[in-house]
mmCIF file of C-alpha atoms in Angstrom:
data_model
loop_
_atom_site.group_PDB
_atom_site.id
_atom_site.type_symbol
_atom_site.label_atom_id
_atom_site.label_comp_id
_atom_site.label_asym_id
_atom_site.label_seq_id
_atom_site.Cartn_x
_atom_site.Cartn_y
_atom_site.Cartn_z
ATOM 1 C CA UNK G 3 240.668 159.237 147.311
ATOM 2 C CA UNK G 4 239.816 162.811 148.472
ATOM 3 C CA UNK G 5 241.985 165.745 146.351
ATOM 4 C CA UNK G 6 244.669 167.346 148.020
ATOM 5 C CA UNK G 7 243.355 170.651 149.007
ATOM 6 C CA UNK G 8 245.907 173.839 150.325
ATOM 7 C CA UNK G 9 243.728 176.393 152.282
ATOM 8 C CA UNK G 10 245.001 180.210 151.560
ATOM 9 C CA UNK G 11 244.166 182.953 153.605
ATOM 10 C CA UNK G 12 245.372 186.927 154.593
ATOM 11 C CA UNK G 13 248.125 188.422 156.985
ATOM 12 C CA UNK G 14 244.538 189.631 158.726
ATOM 13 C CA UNK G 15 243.762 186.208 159.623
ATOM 14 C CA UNK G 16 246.232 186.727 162.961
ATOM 15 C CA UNK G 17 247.675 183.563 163.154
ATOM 16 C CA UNK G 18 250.598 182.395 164.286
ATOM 17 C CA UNK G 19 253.803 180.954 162.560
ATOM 18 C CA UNK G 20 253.414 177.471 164.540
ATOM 19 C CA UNK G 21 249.497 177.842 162.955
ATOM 20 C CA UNK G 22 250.421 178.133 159.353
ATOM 21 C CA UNK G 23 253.503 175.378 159.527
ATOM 22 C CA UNK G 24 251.190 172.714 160.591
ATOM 23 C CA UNK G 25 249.386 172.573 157.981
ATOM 24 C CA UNK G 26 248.410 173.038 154.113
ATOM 25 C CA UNK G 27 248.014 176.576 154.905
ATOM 26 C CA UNK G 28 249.550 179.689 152.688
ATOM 27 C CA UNK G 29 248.980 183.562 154.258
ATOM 28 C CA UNK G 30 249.571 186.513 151.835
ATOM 29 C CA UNK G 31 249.869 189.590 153.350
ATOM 30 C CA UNK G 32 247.882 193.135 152.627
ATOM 31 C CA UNK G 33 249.978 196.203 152.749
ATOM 32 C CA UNK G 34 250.058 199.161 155.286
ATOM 33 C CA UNK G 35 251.616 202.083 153.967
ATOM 34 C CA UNK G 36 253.247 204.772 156.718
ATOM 35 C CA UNK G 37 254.320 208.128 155.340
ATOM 36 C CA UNK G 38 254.489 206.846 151.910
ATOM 37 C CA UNK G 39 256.356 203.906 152.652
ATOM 38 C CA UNK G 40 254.964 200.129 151.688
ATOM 39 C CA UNK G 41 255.520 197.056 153.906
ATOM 40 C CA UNK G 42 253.812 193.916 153.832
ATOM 41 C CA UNK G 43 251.755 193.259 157.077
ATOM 42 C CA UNK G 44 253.951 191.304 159.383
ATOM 43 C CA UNK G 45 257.123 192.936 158.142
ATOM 44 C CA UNK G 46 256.579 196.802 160.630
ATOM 45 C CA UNK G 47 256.001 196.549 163.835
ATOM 46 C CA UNK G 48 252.290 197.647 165.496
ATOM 47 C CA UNK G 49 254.207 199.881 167.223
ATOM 48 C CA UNK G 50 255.492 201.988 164.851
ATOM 49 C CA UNK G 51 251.378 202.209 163.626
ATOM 50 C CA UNK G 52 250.457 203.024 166.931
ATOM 51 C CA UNK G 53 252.907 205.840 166.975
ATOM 52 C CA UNK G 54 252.039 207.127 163.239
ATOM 53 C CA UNK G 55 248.495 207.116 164.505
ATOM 54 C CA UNK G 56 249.567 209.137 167.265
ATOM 55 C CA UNK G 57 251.217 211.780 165.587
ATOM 56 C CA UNK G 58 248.956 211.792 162.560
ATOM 57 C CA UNK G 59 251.773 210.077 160.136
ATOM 58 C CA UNK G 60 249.696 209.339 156.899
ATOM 59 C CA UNK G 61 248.716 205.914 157.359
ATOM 60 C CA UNK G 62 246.785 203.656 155.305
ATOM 61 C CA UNK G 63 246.303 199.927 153.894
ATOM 62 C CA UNK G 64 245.452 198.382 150.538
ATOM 63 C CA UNK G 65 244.348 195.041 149.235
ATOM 64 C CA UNK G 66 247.105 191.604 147.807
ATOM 65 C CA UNK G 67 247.255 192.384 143.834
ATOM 66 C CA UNK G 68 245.244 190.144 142.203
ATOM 67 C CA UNK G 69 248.481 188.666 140.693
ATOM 68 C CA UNK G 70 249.546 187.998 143.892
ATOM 69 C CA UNK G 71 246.702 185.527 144.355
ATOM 70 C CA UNK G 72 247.544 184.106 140.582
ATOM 71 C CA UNK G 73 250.894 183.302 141.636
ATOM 72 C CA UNK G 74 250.190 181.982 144.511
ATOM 73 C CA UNK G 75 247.411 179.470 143.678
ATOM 74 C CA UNK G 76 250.147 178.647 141.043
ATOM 75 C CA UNK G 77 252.287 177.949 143.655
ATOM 76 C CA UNK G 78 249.866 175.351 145.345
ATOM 77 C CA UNK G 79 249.378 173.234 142.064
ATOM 78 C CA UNK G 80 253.183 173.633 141.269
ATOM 79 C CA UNK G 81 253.223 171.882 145.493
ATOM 80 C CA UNK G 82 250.722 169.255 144.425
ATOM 81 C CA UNK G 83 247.705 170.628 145.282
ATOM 82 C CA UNK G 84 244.403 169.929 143.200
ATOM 83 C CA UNK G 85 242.487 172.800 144.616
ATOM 84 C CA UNK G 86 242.499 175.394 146.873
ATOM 85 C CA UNK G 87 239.865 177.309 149.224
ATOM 86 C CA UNK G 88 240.518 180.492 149.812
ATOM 87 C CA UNK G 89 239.184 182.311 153.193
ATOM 88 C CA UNK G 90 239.399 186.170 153.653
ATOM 89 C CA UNK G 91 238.790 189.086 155.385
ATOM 90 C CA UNK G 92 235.161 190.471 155.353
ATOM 91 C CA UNK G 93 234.266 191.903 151.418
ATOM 92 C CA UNK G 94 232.935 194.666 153.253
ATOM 93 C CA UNK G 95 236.025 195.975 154.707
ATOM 94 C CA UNK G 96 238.485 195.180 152.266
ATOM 95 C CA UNK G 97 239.000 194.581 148.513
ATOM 96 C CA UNK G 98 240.878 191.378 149.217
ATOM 97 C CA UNK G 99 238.077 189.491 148.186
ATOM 98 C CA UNK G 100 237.630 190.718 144.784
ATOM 99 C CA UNK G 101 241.357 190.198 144.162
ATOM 100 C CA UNK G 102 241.826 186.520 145.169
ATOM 101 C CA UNK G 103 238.772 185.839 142.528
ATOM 102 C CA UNK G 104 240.248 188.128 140.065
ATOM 103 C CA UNK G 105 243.380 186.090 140.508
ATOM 104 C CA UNK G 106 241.236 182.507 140.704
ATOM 105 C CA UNK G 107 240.732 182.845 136.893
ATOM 106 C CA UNK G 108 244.255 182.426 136.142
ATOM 107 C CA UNK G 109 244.709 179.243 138.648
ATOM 108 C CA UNK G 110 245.651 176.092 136.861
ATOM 109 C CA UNK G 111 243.215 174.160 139.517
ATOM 110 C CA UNK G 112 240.193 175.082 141.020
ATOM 111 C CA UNK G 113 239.951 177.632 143.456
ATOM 112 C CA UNK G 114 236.854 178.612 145.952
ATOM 113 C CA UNK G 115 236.740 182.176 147.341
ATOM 114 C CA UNK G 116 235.361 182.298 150.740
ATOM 115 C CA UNK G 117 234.383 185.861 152.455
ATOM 116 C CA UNK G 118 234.719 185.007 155.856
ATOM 117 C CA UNK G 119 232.645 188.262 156.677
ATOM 118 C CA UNK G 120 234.719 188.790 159.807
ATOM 119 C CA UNK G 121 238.444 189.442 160.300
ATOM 120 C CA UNK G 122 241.163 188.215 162.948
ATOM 121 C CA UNK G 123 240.224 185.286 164.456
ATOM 122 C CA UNK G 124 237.296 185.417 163.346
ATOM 123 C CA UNK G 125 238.801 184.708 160.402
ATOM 124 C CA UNK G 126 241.182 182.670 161.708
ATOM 125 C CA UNK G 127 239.053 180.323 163.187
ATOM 126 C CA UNK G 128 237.521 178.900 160.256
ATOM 127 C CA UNK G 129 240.918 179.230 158.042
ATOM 128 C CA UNK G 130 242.487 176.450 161.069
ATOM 129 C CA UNK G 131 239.264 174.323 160.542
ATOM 130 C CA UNK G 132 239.402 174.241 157.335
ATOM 131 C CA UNK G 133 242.964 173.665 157.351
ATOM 132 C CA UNK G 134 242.725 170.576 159.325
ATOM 133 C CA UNK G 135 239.824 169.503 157.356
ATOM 134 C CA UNK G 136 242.159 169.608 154.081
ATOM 135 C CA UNK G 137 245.190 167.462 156.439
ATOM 136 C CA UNK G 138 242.130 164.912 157.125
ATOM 137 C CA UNK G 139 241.875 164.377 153.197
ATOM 138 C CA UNK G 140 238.394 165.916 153.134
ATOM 139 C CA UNK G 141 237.784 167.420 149.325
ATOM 140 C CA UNK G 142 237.404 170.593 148.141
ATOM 141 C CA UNK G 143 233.457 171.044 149.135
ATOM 142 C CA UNK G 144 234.319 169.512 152.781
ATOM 143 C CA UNK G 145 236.947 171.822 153.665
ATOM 144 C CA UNK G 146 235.160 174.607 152.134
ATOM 145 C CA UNK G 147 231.999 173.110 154.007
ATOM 146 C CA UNK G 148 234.257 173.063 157.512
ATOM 147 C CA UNK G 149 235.191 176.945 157.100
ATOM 148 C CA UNK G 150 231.442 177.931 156.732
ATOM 149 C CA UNK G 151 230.202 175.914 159.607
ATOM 150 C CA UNK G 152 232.973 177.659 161.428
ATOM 151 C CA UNK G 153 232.364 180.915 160.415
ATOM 152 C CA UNK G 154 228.658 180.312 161.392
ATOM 153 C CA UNK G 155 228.772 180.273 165.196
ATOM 154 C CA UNK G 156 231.206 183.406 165.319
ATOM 155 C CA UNK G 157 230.711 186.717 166.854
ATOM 156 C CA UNK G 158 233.493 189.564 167.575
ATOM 157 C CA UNK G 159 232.697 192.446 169.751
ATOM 158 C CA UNK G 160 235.367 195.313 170.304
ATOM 159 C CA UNK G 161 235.740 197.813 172.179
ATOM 160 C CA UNK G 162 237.991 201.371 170.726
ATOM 161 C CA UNK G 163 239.203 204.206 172.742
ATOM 162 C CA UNK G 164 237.668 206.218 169.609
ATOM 163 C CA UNK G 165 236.152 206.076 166.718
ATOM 164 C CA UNK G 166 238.645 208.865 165.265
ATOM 165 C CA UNK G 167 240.898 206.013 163.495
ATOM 166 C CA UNK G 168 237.835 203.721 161.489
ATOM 167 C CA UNK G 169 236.389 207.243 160.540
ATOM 168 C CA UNK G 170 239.660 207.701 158.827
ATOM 169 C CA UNK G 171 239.485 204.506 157.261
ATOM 170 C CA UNK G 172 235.820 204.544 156.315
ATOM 171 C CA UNK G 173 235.115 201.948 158.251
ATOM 172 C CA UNK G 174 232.287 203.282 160.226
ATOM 173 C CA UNK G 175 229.976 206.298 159.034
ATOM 174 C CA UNK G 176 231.522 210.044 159.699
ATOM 175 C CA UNK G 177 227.805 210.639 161.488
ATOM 176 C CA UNK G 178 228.375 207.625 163.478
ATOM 177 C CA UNK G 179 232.232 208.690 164.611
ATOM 178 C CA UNK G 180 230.980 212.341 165.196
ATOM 179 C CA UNK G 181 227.907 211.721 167.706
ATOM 180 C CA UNK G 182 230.366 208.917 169.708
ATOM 181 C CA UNK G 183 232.615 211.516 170.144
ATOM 182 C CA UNK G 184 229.836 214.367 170.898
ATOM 183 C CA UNK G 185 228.931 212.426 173.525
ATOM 184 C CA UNK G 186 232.497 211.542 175.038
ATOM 185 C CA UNK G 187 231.521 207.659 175.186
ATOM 186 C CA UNK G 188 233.446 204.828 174.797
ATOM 187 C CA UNK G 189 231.964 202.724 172.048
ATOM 188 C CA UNK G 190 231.212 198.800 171.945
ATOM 189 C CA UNK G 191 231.347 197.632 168.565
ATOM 190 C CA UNK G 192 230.777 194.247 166.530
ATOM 191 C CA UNK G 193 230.769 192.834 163.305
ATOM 192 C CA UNK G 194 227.605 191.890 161.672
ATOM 193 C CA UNK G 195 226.608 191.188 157.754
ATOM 194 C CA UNK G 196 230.485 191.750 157.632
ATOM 195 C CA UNK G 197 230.170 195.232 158.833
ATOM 196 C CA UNK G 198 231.490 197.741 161.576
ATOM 197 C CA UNK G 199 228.717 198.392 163.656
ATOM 198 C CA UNK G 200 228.064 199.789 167.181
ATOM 199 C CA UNK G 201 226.970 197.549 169.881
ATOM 200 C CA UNK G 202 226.795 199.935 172.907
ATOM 201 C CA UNK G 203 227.817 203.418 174.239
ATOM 202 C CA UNK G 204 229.825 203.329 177.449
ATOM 203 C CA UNK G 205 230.759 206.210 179.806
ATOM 204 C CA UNK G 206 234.076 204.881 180.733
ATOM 205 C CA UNK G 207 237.302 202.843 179.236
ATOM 206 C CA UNK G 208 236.889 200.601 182.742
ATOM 207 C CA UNK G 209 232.821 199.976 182.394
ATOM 208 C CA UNK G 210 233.391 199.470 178.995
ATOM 209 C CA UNK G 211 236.131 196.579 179.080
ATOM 210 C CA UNK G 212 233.914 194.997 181.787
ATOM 211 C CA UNK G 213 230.560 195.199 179.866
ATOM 212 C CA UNK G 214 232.884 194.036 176.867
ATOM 213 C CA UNK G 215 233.528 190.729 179.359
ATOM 214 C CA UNK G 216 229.649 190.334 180.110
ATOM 215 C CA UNK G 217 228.664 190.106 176.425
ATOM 216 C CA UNK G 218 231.612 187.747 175.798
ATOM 217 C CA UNK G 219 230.573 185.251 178.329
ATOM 218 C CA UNK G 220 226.906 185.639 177.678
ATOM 219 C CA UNK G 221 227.371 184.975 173.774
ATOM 220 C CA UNK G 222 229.770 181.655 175.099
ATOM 221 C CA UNK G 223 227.281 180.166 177.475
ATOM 222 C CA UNK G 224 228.075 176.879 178.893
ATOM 223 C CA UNK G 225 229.141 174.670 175.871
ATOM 224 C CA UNK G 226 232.546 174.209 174.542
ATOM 225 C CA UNK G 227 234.245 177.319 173.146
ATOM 226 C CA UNK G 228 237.369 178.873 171.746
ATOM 227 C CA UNK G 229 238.140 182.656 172.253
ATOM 228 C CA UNK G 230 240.634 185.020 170.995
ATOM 229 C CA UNK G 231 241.324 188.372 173.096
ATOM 230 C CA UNK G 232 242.987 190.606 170.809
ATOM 231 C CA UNK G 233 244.187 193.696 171.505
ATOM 232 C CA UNK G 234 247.159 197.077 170.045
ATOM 233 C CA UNK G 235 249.139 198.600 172.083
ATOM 234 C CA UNK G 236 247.278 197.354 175.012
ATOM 235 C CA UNK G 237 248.677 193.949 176.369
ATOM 236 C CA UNK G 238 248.627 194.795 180.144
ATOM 237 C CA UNK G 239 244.450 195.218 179.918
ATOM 238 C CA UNK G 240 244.095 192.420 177.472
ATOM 239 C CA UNK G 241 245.384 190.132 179.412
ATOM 240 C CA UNK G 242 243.549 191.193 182.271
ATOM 241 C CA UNK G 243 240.338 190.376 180.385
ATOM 242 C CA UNK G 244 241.755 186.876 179.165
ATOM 243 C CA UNK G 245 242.113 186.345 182.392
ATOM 244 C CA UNK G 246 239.188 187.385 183.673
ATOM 245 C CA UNK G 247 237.111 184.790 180.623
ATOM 246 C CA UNK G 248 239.355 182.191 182.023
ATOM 247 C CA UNK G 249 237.627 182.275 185.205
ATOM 248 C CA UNK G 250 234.632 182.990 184.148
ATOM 249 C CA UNK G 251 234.099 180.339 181.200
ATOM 250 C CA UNK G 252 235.590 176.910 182.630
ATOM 251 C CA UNK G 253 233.974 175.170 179.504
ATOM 252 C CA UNK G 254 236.603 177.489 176.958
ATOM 253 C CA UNK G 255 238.662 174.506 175.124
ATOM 254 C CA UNK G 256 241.426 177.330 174.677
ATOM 255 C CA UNK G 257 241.844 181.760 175.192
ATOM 256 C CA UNK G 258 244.032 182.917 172.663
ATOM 257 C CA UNK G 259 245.773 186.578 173.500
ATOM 258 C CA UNK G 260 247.279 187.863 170.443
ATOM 259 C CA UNK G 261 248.043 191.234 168.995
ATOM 260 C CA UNK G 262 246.186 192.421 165.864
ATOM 261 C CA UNK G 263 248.614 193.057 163.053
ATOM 262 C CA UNK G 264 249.227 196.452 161.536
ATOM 263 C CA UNK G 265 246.965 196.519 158.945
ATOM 264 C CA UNK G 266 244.147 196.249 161.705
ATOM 265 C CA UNK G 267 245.662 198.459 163.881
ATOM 266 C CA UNK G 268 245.969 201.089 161.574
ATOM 267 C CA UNK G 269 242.164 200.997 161.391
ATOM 268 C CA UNK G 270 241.081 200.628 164.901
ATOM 269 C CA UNK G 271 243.814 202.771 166.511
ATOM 270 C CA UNK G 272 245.727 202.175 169.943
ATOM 271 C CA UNK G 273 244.428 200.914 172.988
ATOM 272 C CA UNK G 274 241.715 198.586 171.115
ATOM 273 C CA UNK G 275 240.284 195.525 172.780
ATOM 274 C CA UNK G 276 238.170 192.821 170.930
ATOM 275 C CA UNK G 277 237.300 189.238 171.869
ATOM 276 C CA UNK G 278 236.298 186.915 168.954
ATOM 277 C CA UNK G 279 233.522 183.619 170.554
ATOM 278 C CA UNK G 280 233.406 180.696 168.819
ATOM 279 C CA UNK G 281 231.210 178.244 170.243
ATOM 280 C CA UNK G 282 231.591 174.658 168.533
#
């Protein structure tokens, strides 16, 4: 008989609550931290990072405590699970990584760390695939096995109204942030080797969001294909462009529209657009 797995992940992850109930699925939240005050991500509203952006509130975000991790992987056993996997943000972007395998050494069962190298649902993604794989009985190497092939055959492309916000955060290089804005563009962005990287330079927010649709729908191509549109502060245009795939990409299985949480928001800033493609 296959061990009973639980699959752990990060409030970064982006899932819903109906996600995580249906299965042997545990999120810990990272932290944002506005004008000195903590919360866990999930427990402030986007808005009120949107705003603090907006009026240059101190904002920032840090990593689960490694003890966090401990305890929770304790929890799983103390459930009945035999192992857990354990799928997360990119290493690149975050320390969240490093802590859940800091914390792995004090599990009482065996625990796999997996750096999904992206983030929303291109984390979350994998994390429900490897989920399911853990309902279907499959062992600790299949479900970990399940989240990789997932993880595989994702790309996320984004578009920002300015780089201003991941300069702040270090997420993209101060040269890079200065010459987007030097040139008044609006940047295309993606993710690659777990990074923040640009994609494109646009002249306008409305060319942009439509260029951001092209590269979408050229990365889906005809076969079978789930998409998430996520978006901050910004649901009347993102679900113009969910739309929009809809029409464009009959073969999408489903187009998730979902905000990013605050602890991406306080990186990317208000008015940000991304759409994760996951081909099967």
């Amino acid at each position: 008989m296959s061990a009973r797995v639980h699959v752990v992940t990060d409030s970064t992850a982006g899932l819903a609550t109906h996600e995580v109930l249906r299965h042997p699925l545990t999120v810990v939240p990272l932290q944002v931290v506005i004008g000195g005050t903590s919360y866990d991500d999930g427990a402030t509203s986007t808005d009120a990072v949107a705003e603090a952006l907006k009026t240059f509130t101190p904002v920032s975000t840090s990593r689960p405590a490694p003890q966090t991790f401990a305890d929770t992987y304790a929890a799983c056993a103390k459930d009945g699970a035999e192992s857990v996997v354990s799928i997360h943000l990119s290493g690149d972007m975050s320390g969240t990584v490093e802590a859940a395998m800091i914390g792995a050494k004090e599990s009482p069962i065996p625990v796999r760390v997996v750096d999904s190298r992206s983030l929303g649902m291109g984390l979350g993604f994998p994390v429900l695939v490897a989920a399911a794989a853990a309902a279907a009985g499959e062992d600790q190497a299949g479900v970990e096995a399940a989240a990789r092939a997932r993880m595989a055959s994702i790309s996320a492309y984004f578009y920002v109204d300015t780089l201003e916000y991941l300069r702040r955060g270090g997420r993209i290089g101060a040269a890079q942030a200065l010459l987007g804005t030097a040139l008044a563009v609006k940047p295309l962005l993606t993710i690659s080797g777990g990074r923040i990287v640009p994609l494109e330079k646009v002249r306008t927010s409305s060319r942009a969001i439509a260029r951001l649709a092209d590269i979408a729908v050229q990365r889906a191509g005809d076969t079978p294909v789930q998409i998430a549109v996520h978006h901050l502060a910004n649901l009347e245009k993102a679900q113009t462009l969910a739309d929009g795939l809809s029409d464009r990409l009959p073969a999408a299985e489903e187009i998730v529209l979902r905000e990013v949480g605050a602890v991406i928001g306080a990186h990317v800033g208000p008015g940000l657009l991304a759409v994760v493609v996951a081909p099967r």
